[in-house]
CSV table of N, CA and C in Angstrom, one decimal:
chain,number,residue,atom,x,y,z
P,1,MET,N,-27.7,-38.5,-8.9
P,1,MET,CA,-27.4,-37.7,-8.1
P,1,MET,C,-25.9,-37.0,-7.9
P,2,ILE,N,-25.1,-37.8,-8.5
P,2,ILE,CA,-23.7,-37.2,-8.4
P,2,ILE,C,-23.6,-36.4,-9.7
P,3,ARG,N,-24.0,-36.8,-10.6
P,3,ARG,CA,-24.3,-35.9,-12.1
P,3,ARG,C,-25.2,-34.3,-11.7
P,4,ARG,N,-26.1,-34.5,-10.8
P,4,ARG,CA,-26.5,-33.2,-10.6
P,4,ARG,C,-25.6,-32.4,-9.5
P,5,LEU,N,-25.2,-33.2,-8.8
P,5,LEU,CA,-24.0,-32.4,-7.9
P,5,LEU,C,-22.9,-31.8,-8.5
P,6,LEU,N,-22.4,-32.4,-9.3
P,6,LEU,CA,-21.0,-31.8,-10.3
P,6,LEU,C,-22.0,-30.7,-11.1
P,7,ILE,N,-23.0,-31.0,-12.0
P,7,ILE,CA,-23.8,-29.5,-12.6
P,7,ILE,C,-23.8,-28.3,-11.6
P,8,VAL,N,-24.6,-28.7,-10.5
P,8,VAL,CA,-24.6,-27.5,-9.5
P,8,VAL,C,-23.1,-26.9,-9.0
P,9,LEU,N,-22.1,-27.8,-8.9
P,9,LEU,CA,-21.0,-27.3,-8.7
P,9,LEU,C,-20.4,-26.3,-9.7
P,10,LEU,N,-20.5,-26.9,-11.1
P,10,LEU,CA,-19.7,-26.3,-12.3
P,10,LEU,C,-20.5,-25.0,-12.6
P,11,VAL,N,-22.2,-24.8,-12.1
P,11,VAL,CA,-22.6,-23.7,-12.2
P,11,VAL,C,-22.0,-22.7,-11.3
P,12,ALA,N,-21.9,-23.1,-10.2
P,12,ALA,CA,-21.5,-22.2,-8.9
P,12,ALA,C,-20.1,-21.7,-9.3
P,13,VAL,N,-19.1,-22.7,-9.8
P,13,VAL,CA,-17.9,-21.9,-10.3
P,13,VAL,C,-18.0,-21.0,-11.3
P,14,LEU,N,-18.8,-21.5,-12.5
P,14,LEU,CA,-18.8,-20.5,-13.6
P,14,LEU,C,-19.5,-19.2,-13.0
P,15,GLY,N,-20.4,-19.2,-12.0
P,15,GLY,CA,-21.1,-18.0,-11.6
P,15,GLY,C,-19.7,-17.2,-10.6
P,16,LEU,N,-19.1,-17.6,-9.9
P,16,LEU,CA,-18.1,-17.2,-9.6
P,16,LEU,C,-17.0,-16.5,-10.3
P,17,LEU,N,-16.8,-17.4,-11.2
P,17,LEU,CA,-15.7,-16.7,-12.3
P,17,LEU,C,-16.5,-15.5,-13.0
P,18,GLY,N,-17.7,-15.7,-13.4
P,18,GLY,CA,-18.3,-14.7,-14.2
P,18,GLY,C,-18.3,-13.6,-13.2
P,19,TYR,N,-18.8,-13.7,-12.1
P,19,TYR,CA,-19.1,-12.2,-11.1
P,19,TYR,C,-17.5,-11.7,-11.0
P,20,ALA,N,-16.7,-12.6,-10.8
P,20,ALA,CA,-15.1,-11.8,-10.6
P,20,ALA,C,-14.8,-10.9,-11.9
P,21,ALA,N,-14.9,-11.7,-12.9
P,21,ALA,CA,-14.6,-10.9,-14.3
P,21,ALA,C,-15.5,-9.8,-14.6
P,22,LEU,N,-16.4,-9.3,-13.8
P,22,LEU,CA,-17.2,-8.3,-14.1
P,22,LEU,C,-16.9,-7.2,-13.2
P,23,GLN,N,-15.8,-7.6,-12.1
P,23,GLN,CA,-15.4,-6.5,-11.1
P,23,GLN,C,-14.4,-5.6,-11.9
P,24,PRO,N,-14.1,-4.1,-11.3
P,24,PRO,CA,-13.6,-3.2,-11.9
P,24,PRO,C,-12.2,-3.5,-12.5
P,25,ASP,N,-11.7,-3.1,-13.3
P,25,ASP,CA,-10.1,-3.3,-13.9
P,25,ASP,C,-9.1,-2.7,-13.2
P,26,ARG,N,-9.4,-1.6,-12.2
P,26,ARG,CA,-8.7,-1.0,-11.2
P,26,ARG,C,-9.1,-0.9,-9.8
P,27,PHE,N,-8.1,-0.6,-8.9
P,27,PHE,CA,-8.5,-0.6,-7.8
P,27,PHE,C,-8.2,0.5,-7.1
P,28,ARG,N,-8.3,1.4,-6.0
P,28,ARG,CA,-8.1,2.2,-5.1
P,28,ARG,C,-8.3,2.1,-3.8
P,29,VAL,N,-7.0,2.2,-2.8
P,29,VAL,CA,-7.2,2.2,-1.3
P,29,VAL,C,-6.9,3.4,-0.9
P,30,GLU,N,-7.7,4.3,-0.1
P,30,GLU,CA,-7.1,5.6,0.5
P,30,GLU,C,-7.6,5.8,1.8
P,31,ARG,N,-6.7,6.2,2.4
P,31,ARG,CA,-6.8,6.6,4.1
P,31,ARG,C,-6.3,7.9,4.5
P,32,SER,N,-6.9,8.7,5.2
P,32,SER,CA,-6.6,10.3,5.4
P,32,SER,C,-6.6,10.3,7.1
P,33,THR,N,-5.8,11.3,7.1
P,33,THR,CA,-5.9,11.5,8.6
P,33,THR,C,-5.2,13.1,8.7
P,34,VAL,N,-5.6,14.0,9.9
P,34,VAL,CA,-4.9,15.0,10.1
P,34,VAL,C,-4.1,15.0,11.1
P,35,ILE,N,-2.8,15.5,10.9
P,35,ILE,CA,-1.7,15.5,11.8
P,35,ILE,C,-1.6,16.9,12.2
P,36,ALA,N,-1.5,17.3,13.4
P,36,ALA,CA,-1.1,18.4,14.1
P,36,ALA,C,0.4,18.9,13.9
P,37,ALA,N,0.6,19.3,12.9
P,37,ALA,CA,2.1,19.8,12.4
P,37,ALA,C,2.1,20.6,10.9
P,38,PRO,N,3.0,21.0,10.6
P,38,PRO,CA,3.2,21.8,9.2
P,38,PRO,C,3.5,20.7,8.3
P,39,PRO,N,3.1,21.0,7.2
P,39,PRO,CA,3.5,19.9,5.9
P,39,PRO,C,5.1,19.5,5.9
P,40,ALA,N,5.7,20.5,6.0
P,40,ALA,CA,7.1,19.9,5.8
P,40,ALA,C,7.6,18.9,6.9
P,41,ALA,N,6.9,19.0,8.1
P,41,ALA,CA,7.5,18.1,9.0
P,41,ALA,C,6.8,16.6,8.6
P,42,VAL,N,5.6,16.8,8.4
P,42,VAL,CA,5.1,15.2,7.7
P,42,VAL,C,5.9,14.8,6.8
P,43,TYR,N,6.2,15.7,5.8
P,43,TYR,CA,6.7,15.4,4.4
P,43,TYR,C,8.3,14.8,4.7
P,44,ALA,N,8.8,15.4,5.9
P,44,ALA,CA,10.4,14.6,6.1
P,44,ALA,C,10.2,13.4,6.6
P,45,GLN,N,9.2,12.6,6.8
P,45,GLN,CA,8.8,11.4,7.3
P,45,GLN,C,8.9,10.4,6.2
P,46,ILE,N,8.0,11.2,5.0
P,46,ILE,CA,7.7,10.1,3.9
P,46,ILE,C,8.5,10.0,2.7
P,47,ASP,N,9.4,11.4,2.6
P,47,ASP,CA,10.4,11.3,1.5
P,47,ASP,C,11.6,10.7,1.7
P,48,ASP,N,11.9,10.1,2.7
P,48,ASP,CA,13.3,9.6,3.1
P,48,ASP,C,13.0,8.3,3.7
P,49,PHE,N,13.2,7.3,3.0
P,49,PHE,CA,13.1,6.2,3.1
P,49,PHE,C,13.4,5.4,4.5
P,50,ASN,N,14.6,6.0,4.8
P,50,ASN,CA,15.3,5.9,6.4
P,50,ASN,C,14.2,6.1,7.4
P,51,ALA,N,13.5,7.0,7.4
P,51,ALA,CA,12.5,7.4,8.2
P,51,ALA,C,11.4,6.4,8.5
P,52,TRP,N,11.0,5.7,7.2
P,52,TRP,CA,9.9,4.8,7.3
P,52,TRP,C,9.8,3.7,8.4
P,53,ALA,N,11.1,3.2,9.0
P,53,ALA,CA,11.3,2.5,9.8
P,53,ALA,C,10.6,2.6,11.3
P,54,ARG,N,10.4,4.1,11.4
P,54,ARG,CA,9.7,4.8,12.7
P,54,ARG,C,8.2,4.5,12.6
P,55,TRP,N,7.7,4.4,11.2
P,55,TRP,CA,6.3,4.6,11.3
P,55,TRP,C,5.4,3.5,10.2
P,56,SER,N,6.2,2.8,9.4
P,56,SER,CA,5.6,2.0,8.3
P,56,SER,C,5.0,0.7,8.9
P,57,PRO,N,3.7,0.5,8.9
P,57,PRO,CA,3.1,-0.6,9.6
P,57,PRO,C,3.7,-2.1,9.2
P,58,TRP,N,4.5,-2.2,8.0
P,58,TRP,CA,5.1,-3.5,7.6
P,58,TRP,C,6.6,-3.8,8.5
P,59,GLU,N,6.8,-2.7,9.0
P,59,GLU,CA,8.5,-2.6,9.5
P,59,GLU,C,8.2,-3.8,10.7
P,60,LYS,N,7.2,-3.5,11.6
P,60,LYS,CA,7.1,-4.4,12.7
P,60,LYS,C,6.5,-5.6,12.7
P,61,ARG,N,6.0,-6.3,11.5
P,61,ARG,CA,5.6,-7.5,11.3
P,61,ARG,C,6.8,-8.4,11.0
P,62,ASP,N,7.7,-7.8,10.4
P,62,ASP,CA,9.1,-8.8,10.4
P,62,ASP,C,10.3,-7.7,10.7
P,63,PRO,N,10.7,-7.9,12.1
P,63,PRO,CA,11.9,-7.2,12.6
P,63,PRO,C,13.1,-7.4,11.8
P,64,ALA,N,13.2,-8.8,11.4
P,64,ALA,CA,14.4,-9.2,10.9
P,64,ALA,C,14.2,-9.1,9.0
P,65,MET,N,13.5,-8.1,8.7
P,65,MET,CA,13.3,-8.0,7.3
P,65,MET,C,14.6,-7.5,6.6
P,66,GLN,N,14.7,-7.7,5.5
P,66,GLN,CA,16.1,-7.3,4.8
P,66,GLN,C,15.7,-5.9,4.2
P,67,ARG,N,16.6,-5.0,4.3
P,67,ARG,CA,16.1,-3.6,3.7
P,67,ARG,C,17.3,-3.2,2.8
P,68,ARG,N,17.1,-2.8,1.7
P,68,ARG,CA,18.3,-2.2,0.8
P,68,ARG,C,17.9,-0.9,0.0
P,69,LEU,N,18.6,0.3,0.7
P,69,LEU,CA,18.1,1.7,0.3
P,69,LEU,C,19.2,1.9,-0.8
P,70,GLY,N,18.6,2.6,-2.0
P,70,GLY,CA,19.6,3.0,-2.9
P,70,GLY,C,19.3,4.3,-3.5
P,71,GLY,N,19.8,4.7,-4.5
P,71,GLY,CA,19.6,5.9,-5.4
P,71,GLY,C,19.7,7.4,-4.7
P,72,ALA,N,18.8,8.0,-4.9
P,72,ALA,CA,18.9,9.4,-3.9
P,72,ALA,C,18.9,9.1,-2.6
P,73,ALA,N,19.3,10.2,-1.8
P,73,ALA,CA,18.9,10.1,-0.2
P,73,ALA,C,17.8,10.1,0.0
P,74,ARG,N,16.9,11.1,-0.6
P,74,ARG,CA,15.5,11.3,-0.5
P,74,ARG,C,15.0,11.9,-1.7
P,75,GLY,N,13.4,12.0,-1.8
P,75,GLY,CA,13.0,12.4,-3.1
P,75,GLY,C,13.0,11.4,-4.3
P,76,VAL,N,13.2,12.1,-5.6
P,76,VAL,CA,13.1,11.3,-6.7
P,76,VAL,C,14.2,10.5,-6.8
P,77,GLY,N,14.3,9.4,-7.2
P,77,GLY,CA,15.0,8.7,-7.3
P,77,GLY,C,15.6,7.5,-6.2
P,78,ALA,N,14.9,8.0,-5.0
P,78,ALA,CA,15.3,7.1,-4.1
P,78,ALA,C,14.5,5.7,-3.9
P,79,THR,N,15.3,4.6,-3.8
P,79,THR,CA,14.7,3.3,-3.8
P,79,THR,C,15.2,2.8,-2.3
P,80,TYR,N,13.9,1.8,-2.2
P,80,TYR,CA,14.0,1.0,-1.0
P,80,TYR,C,13.4,-0.4,-1.4
P,81,ALA,N,14.2,-1.5,-1.2
P,81,ALA,CA,13.9,-2.7,-1.8
P,81,ALA,C,13.9,-3.4,-0.3
P,82,TRP,N,13.0,-4.4,-0.2
P,82,TRP,CA,12.9,-5.3,1.0
P,82,TRP,C,12.8,-6.9,0.3
P,83,LYS,N,12.9,-7.7,1.6
P,83,LYS,CA,12.6,-8.9,1.6
P,83,LYS,C,12.4,-9.5,2.9
P,84,GLY,N,11.2,-10.3,3.0
P,84,GLY,CA,10.7,-10.5,4.8
P,84,GLY,C,10.2,-11.8,4.8
P,85,ASN,N,9.5,-11.9,5.7
P,85,ASN,CA,8.7,-13.3,5.9
P,85,ASN,C,7.4,-13.1,4.8
P,86,ASP,N,6.6,-14.1,5.1
P,86,ASP,CA,5.3,-14.0,4.3
P,86,ASP,C,4.4,-13.0,4.7
P,87,GLN,N,4.5,-12.2,5.9
P,87,GLN,CA,3.5,-11.4,6.1
P,87,GLN,C,3.9,-9.9,5.2
P,88,VAL,N,5.3,-9.7,4.8
P,88,VAL,CA,5.8,-8.5,4.0
P,88,VAL,C,6.2,-8.8,2.9
P,89,GLY,N,6.5,-10.0,2.5
P,89,GLY,CA,6.7,-10.6,0.9
P,89,GLY,C,8.2,-9.7,0.8
P,90,ALA,N,8.4,-9.6,-0.5
P,90,ALA,CA,9.3,-8.7,-0.9
P,90,ALA,C,9.0,-7.9,-2.2
P,91,GLY,N,9.7,-6.9,-2.5
P,91,GLY,CA,9.5,-5.8,-3.4
P,91,GLY,C,10.6,-4.6,-3.3
P,92,ARG,N,9.9,-3.7,-4.1
P,92,ARG,CA,10.8,-2.5,-4.2
P,92,ARG,C,10.1,-1.4,-4.5
P,93,MET,N,10.5,-0.1,-3.7
P,93,MET,CA,9.9,1.1,-3.8
P,93,MET,C,10.6,2.0,-4.6
P,94,THR,N,10.3,3.0,-5.6
P,94,THR,CA,10.9,4.0,-6.1
P,94,THR,C,10.1,5.3,-6.1
P,95,ILE,N,10.6,6.4,-5.4
P,95,ILE,CA,10.0,7.6,-5.5
P,95,ILE,C,10.0,8.3,-7.0
P,96,THR,N,8.8,8.4,-7.9
P,96,THR,CA,8.8,8.9,-9.1
P,96,THR,C,8.6,10.3,-9.0
P,97,GLU,N,7.9,10.8,-8.3
P,97,GLU,CA,7.5,12.3,-8.2
P,97,GLU,C,7.6,12.8,-6.7
P,98,ALA,N,8.0,14.1,-6.6
P,98,ALA,CA,7.9,14.8,-5.5
P,98,ALA,C,7.9,16.2,-5.5
P,99,ALA,N,7.1,16.7,-4.8
P,99,ALA,CA,6.7,18.2,-4.5
P,99,ALA,C,6.7,18.3,-3.3
P,100,PRO,N,8.0,18.6,-2.7
P,100,PRO,CA,8.2,19.0,-1.3
P,100,PRO,C,7.0,19.5,-0.4
P,101,ALA,N,6.6,19.0,0.4
P,101,ALA,CA,5.6,19.4,1.5
P,101,ALA,C,4.2,19.3,0.7
P,102,GLN,N,4.0,18.6,-0.3
P,102,GLN,CA,2.7,18.6,-1.1
P,102,GLN,C,2.4,17.5,-1.4
P,103,ARG,N,3.4,16.7,-2.2
P,103,ARG,CA,2.9,15.3,-2.9
P,103,ARG,C,3.8,14.7,-2.8
P,104,LEU,N,3.8,13.1,-2.9
P,104,LEU,CA,4.8,12.0,-3.1
P,104,LEU,C,4.3,10.9,-3.8
P,105,VAL,N,4.8,10.4,-4.9
P,105,VAL,CA,4.6,9.2,-5.7
P,105,VAL,C,5.4,8.3,-5.8
P,106,ILE,N,5.2,7.0,-5.7
P,106,ILE,CA,6.1,5.9,-5.3
P,106,ILE,C,5.5,4.9,-6.2
P,107,ARG,N,6.6,4.2,-7.1
P,107,ARG,CA,6.1,3.0,-8.1
P,107,ARG,C,6.6,2.0,-7.0
P,108,LEU,N,5.3,1.1,-6.7
P,108,LEU,CA,5.5,0.1,-5.6
P,108,LEU,C,5.5,-1.2,-6.7
P,109,GLU,N,6.5,-2.0,-6.3
P,109,GLU,CA,6.7,-3.2,-7.3
P,109,GLU,C,6.9,-4.4,-6.1
P,110,PHE,N,5.5,-5.2,-6.2
P,110,PHE,CA,5.6,-6.3,-5.4
P,110,PHE,C,6.4,-7.3,-6.1
P,111,LEU,N,7.1,-8.3,-5.7
P,111,LEU,CA,7.8,-9.7,-6.3
P,111,LEU,C,7.3,-10.7,-5.5
P,112,GLU,N,7.1,-10.9,-4.0
P,112,GLU,CA,6.5,-12.1,-3.4
P,112,GLU,C,5.4,-11.5,-2.5
P,113,PRO,N,4.5,-12.3,-2.2
P,113,PRO,CA,4.0,-13.7,-2.7
P,113,PRO,C,3.5,-13.3,-4.0
P,114,PHE,N,3.0,-12.1,-4.4
P,114,PHE,CA,2.3,-12.1,-5.9
P,114,PHE,C,3.1,-10.9,-6.6
P,115,ALA,N,3.5,-11.0,-7.9
P,115,ALA,CA,4.1,-10.1,-8.6
P,115,ALA,C,2.9,-9.0,-9.0
P,116,ALA,N,3.0,-7.9,-8.6
P,116,ALA,CA,2.3,-6.6,-9.1
P,116,ALA,C,3.0,-5.5,-9.0
P,117,THR,N,2.5,-4.3,-9.8
P,117,THR,CA,3.1,-3.0,-9.8
P,117,THR,C,1.9,-2.3,-9.6
P,118,ASN,N,2.0,-1.3,-8.6
P,118,ASN,CA,1.0,-0.3,-8.2
P,118,ASN,C,1.5,1.2,-8.0
P,119,THR,N,0.8,2.0,-7.9
P,119,THR,CA,1.5,3.3,-7.6
P,119,THR,C,0.9,3.6,-5.8
P,120,ALA,N,1.5,4.2,-5.2
P,120,ALA,CA,1.3,4.8,-3.8
P,120,ALA,C,1.7,6.3,-4.1
P,121,GLU,N,0.7,7.0,-3.3
P,121,GLU,CA,0.7,8.4,-3.4
P,121,GLU,C,0.2,9.1,-1.9
P,122,PHE,N,1.0,10.2,-1.5
P,122,PHE,CA,0.9,10.9,-0.2
P,122,PHE,C,0.4,12.1,-0.6
P,123,ALA,N,-0.7,12.5,-0.2
P,123,ALA,CA,-1.0,14.2,-0.8
P,123,ALA,C,-0.9,14.7,1.0
P,124,LEU,N,-0.1,16.0,0.9
P,124,LEU,CA,-0.4,16.8,2.1
P,124,LEU,C,-1.2,18.1,1.6
P,125,GLN,N,-2.0,18.3,2.4
P,125,GLN,CA,-2.9,19.6,2.5
P,125,GLN,C,-2.9,20.5,3.7
P,126,PRO,N,-2.3,21.6,3.7
P,126,PRO,CA,-2.6,22.4,5.3
P,126,PRO,C,-4.0,22.8,5.7
P,127,GLN,N,-4.3,22.5,6.8
P,127,GLN,CA,-5.3,22.7,7.5
P,127,GLN,C,-5.2,23.7,8.6
P,128,ALA,N,-6.3,24.2,9.1
P,128,ALA,CA,-6.1,25.1,10.4
P,128,ALA,C,-5.5,24.6,11.4
P,129,ASP,N,-5.7,23.1,11.6
P,129,ASP,CA,-5.3,22.3,12.8
P,129,ASP,C,-4.2,21.5,12.6
P,130,GLY,N,-3.4,21.7,11.2
P,130,GLY,CA,-2.4,20.8,11.0
P,130,GLY,C,-2.2,20.6,9.7
P,131,THR,N,-1.7,19.3,9.2
P,131,THR,CA,-1.8,18.8,7.8
P,131,THR,C,-2.7,17.6,7.7
P,132,LYS,N,-3.5,17.5,6.6
P,132,LYS,CA,-4.3,16.5,6.3
P,132,LYS,C,-3.5,15.7,5.2
P,133,VAL,N,-3.3,14.5,5.6
P,133,VAL,CA,-2.4,13.5,4.9
P,133,VAL,C,-3.3,12.1,4.4
P,134,THR,N,-3.2,12.3,3.2
P,134,THR,CA,-4.0,11.0,2.5
P,134,THR,C,-2.9,10.3,1.8
P,135,TRP,N,-2.8,8.8,2.1
P,135,TRP,CA,-2.3,7.8,1.7
P,135,TRP,C,-3.1,6.8,0.8
P,136,ALA,N,-2.8,6.8,-0.5
P,136,ALA,CA,-3.3,6.3,-1.3
P,136,ALA,C,-2.8,5.0,-2.2
P,137,MET,N,-3.4,4.0,-2.4
P,137,MET,CA,-2.6,3.0,-3.5
P,137,MET,C,-3.5,2.7,-4.4
P,138,HIS,N,-3.0,2.5,-5.7
P,138,HIS,CA,-3.9,2.2,-7.0
P,138,HIS,C,-3.1,1.6,-8.0
P,139,GLY,N,-3.8,0.6,-8.9
P,139,GLY,CA,-3.4,0.2,-9.7
P,139,GLY,C,-4.2,-1.0,-10.4
P,140,PRO,N,-3.7,-1.7,-11.4
P,140,PRO,CA,-4.4,-2.7,-12.0
P,140,PRO,C,-5.2,-4.0,-11.2
P,141,SER,N,-6.5,-4.3,-11.5
P,141,SER,CA,-6.9,-5.6,-11.1
P,141,SER,C,-7.0,-6.5,-12.0
P,142,PRO,N,-6.0,-7.4,-12.1
P,142,PRO,CA,-6.0,-8.8,-13.4
P,142,PRO,C,-7.0,-9.6,-12.7
P,143,PHE,N,-7.3,-10.7,-13.6
P,143,PHE,CA,-8.5,-11.3,-13.1
P,143,PHE,C,-8.2,-12.2,-11.8
P,144,LEU,N,-7.0,-12.7,-11.7
P,144,LEU,CA,-6.4,-13.6,-10.3
P,144,LEU,C,-6.8,-12.5,-9.0
P,145,SER,N,-6.8,-11.4,-9.3
P,145,SER,CA,-6.9,-10.2,-8.3
P,145,SER,C,-8.3,-10.1,-8.1
P,146,LYS,N,-9.0,-9.7,-9.2
P,146,LYS,CA,-10.5,-9.7,-9.0
P,146,LYS,C,-10.9,-10.8,-8.4
P,147,LEU,N,-10.6,-12.2,-8.6
P,147,LEU,CA,-11.1,-13.3,-8.0
P,147,LEU,C,-10.7,-13.3,-6.6
P,148,MET,N,-9.5,-13.1,-6.2
P,148,MET,CA,-9.2,-12.9,-4.7
P,148,MET,C,-10.2,-11.8,-4.0
P,149,GLN,N,-10.4,-10.7,-4.6
P,149,GLN,CA,-11.3,-9.8,-3.9
P,149,GLN,C,-12.7,-10.0,-3.9
P,150,VAL,N,-13.2,-11.1,-4.5
P,150,VAL,CA,-14.5,-11.5,-4.2
P,150,VAL,C,-14.6,-11.7,-2.7
P,151,PHE,N,-13.3,-12.6,-2.3
P,151,PHE,CA,-13.5,-13.2,-0.7
P,151,PHE,C,-13.1,-12.2,0.0
P,152,VAL,N,-11.8,-11.4,-0.4
P,152,VAL,CA,-11.5,-10.4,0.5
P,152,VAL,C,-11.3,-9.1,-0.3
P,153,SER,N,-11.8,-8.0,0.1
P,153,SER,CA,-11.2,-6.8,-0.6
P,153,SER,C,-10.2,-6.1,-0.3
P,154,MET,N,-9.5,-5.6,-1.6
P,154,MET,CA,-8.3,-4.8,-1.3
P,154,MET,C,-8.1,-3.9,-0.2
P,155,ASP,N,-9.4,-3.2,-0.2
P,155,ASP,CA,-9.7,-2.1,0.7
P,155,ASP,C,-9.7,-2.4,2.2
P,156,ALA,N,-10.3,-3.9,2.3
P,156,ALA,CA,-10.1,-4.6,3.8
P,156,ALA,C,-8.5,-4.9,4.1
P,157,MET,N,-7.9,-5.3,3.1
P,157,MET,CA,-6.6,-5.9,3.5
P,157,MET,C,-5.6,-4.5,3.5
P,158,VAL,N,-5.6,-3.6,2.8
P,158,VAL,CA,-4.5,-2.8,2.9
P,158,VAL,C,-5.2,-1.5,3.5
P,159,GLY,N,-6.5,-1.1,3.8
P,159,GLY,CA,-6.9,0.0,4.1
P,159,GLY,C,-6.6,0.0,5.9
P,160,LYS,N,-6.5,-1.0,6.5
P,160,LYS,CA,-5.9,-1.3,7.8
P,160,LYS,C,-4.9,-0.8,8.3
P,161,ASP,N,-4.0,-1.3,7.2
P,161,ASP,CA,-2.4,-1.1,7.0
P,161,ASP,C,-2.1,0.5,7.0
P,162,PHE,N,-2.6,1.0,6.2
P,162,PHE,CA,-3.0,2.6,6.0
P,162,PHE,C,-2.9,3.0,7.3
P,163,GLU,N,-4.2,2.9,7.6
P,163,GLU,CA,-4.9,3.3,9.1
P,163,GLU,C,-3.7,3.4,10.3
P,164,THR,N,-3.0,2.1,10.3
P,164,THR,CA,-2.1,1.9,11.3
P,164,THR,C,-0.9,2.9,11.0
P,165,GLY,N,-0.4,2.7,9.9
P,165,GLY,CA,0.5,3.6,9.3
P,165,GLY,C,0.5,5.2,9.6
P,166,LEU,N,-0.5,5.7,9.1
P,166,LEU,CA,-1.0,7.2,9.3
P,166,LEU,C,-0.8,7.2,11.1
P,167,ALA,N,-1.5,6.5,11.5
P,167,ALA,CA,-1.5,6.7,13.2
P,167,ALA,C,0.0,6.8,13.7
P,168,ASN,N,0.8,5.8,13.4
P,168,ASN,CA,2.2,5.7,13.6
P,168,ASN,C,2.8,6.9,13.0
P,169,LEU,N,2.8,7.2,12.0
P,169,LEU,CA,3.2,8.6,11.5
P,169,LEU,C,2.5,9.8,12.2
P,170,LYS,N,1.4,10.0,12.7
P,170,LYS,CA,1.0,11.0,13.5
P,170,LYS,C,1.8,11.0,15.1
P,171,SER,N,2.2,9.7,15.5
P,171,SER,CA,2.9,9.8,16.8
P,171,SER,C,4.3,10.5,16.6
P,172,VAL,N,5.1,9.8,15.5
P,172,VAL,CA,6.2,10.1,15.5
P,172,VAL,C,6.7,11.6,15.1
P,173,VAL,N,5.5,12.1,14.2
P,173,VAL,CA,5.5,13.7,14.0
P,173,VAL,C,5.5,14.4,15.3
P,174,ALA,N,4.4,14.0,16.1
P,174,ALA,CA,4.1,14.6,17.5
P,174,ALA,C,5.3,14.5,18.5
P,175,SER,N,6.2,13.6,18.2
P,175,SER,CA,7.2,13.4,19.1
P,175,SER,C,8.4,14.1,18.7
P,176,GLY,N,8.4,14.6,17.5
P,176,GLY,CA,9.3,15.8,17.2
P,176,GLY,C,10.5,15.0,16.3
P,177,ALA,N,10.3,13.7,16.0
P,177,ALA,CA,11.0,13.0,15.0
P,177,ALA,C,11.0,13.2,13.6
P,178,GLY,N,9.9,14.0,13.6
P,178,GLY,CA,9.4,14.6,12.0
P,178,GLY,C,9.6,15.9,11.9
P,179,VAL,N,10.6,16.5,12.6
P,179,VAL,CA,11.0,18.0,12.4
P,179,VAL,C,11.6,18.1,10.9
P,180,ALA,N,11.3,19.1,10.0
P,180,ALA,CA,11.6,19.4,8.9
P,180,ALA,C,13.2,19.5,8.7
P,181,ARG,N,14.0,19.1,8.0
P,181,ARG,CA,15.4,19.3,8.1
P,181,ARG,C,15.6,20.5,6.8
């Protein structure tokens, strides 16, 4: 009886590992919204890491989070390092590409709770009723990540945060705090 149970358990574990191994080698999470403002007003909030405290969904999860800004004041070369509670972890962002009022690319290095390096992107497209803002994150899915995603998808984990962040960004820009400089 115990032998059969062990065999069933072994087959289940091997099946789970095999299923995880067959998952895609890369992931992408993306959310969009339209903000009733010109692209420059929206861009002013995303290319300046000082402004992130007003709209980033992770800022509110740990008000005591330690932040360190460096490099350029905004745009390419600007850096933002953080260390916080277990809800926000620790890491560093560096703006690597900037096309004012159009696109921003960020190298996103997570240090805690898991080490990972991904890319975050903001794309801004003028619309008749404002600016369509698309926030995306993509990167590799090593085996451990694939295994975790069998139980909780990256889209489910990060997608809600992107939705919250975009809603916050919309509110900040509507309040006038996002006026382009």
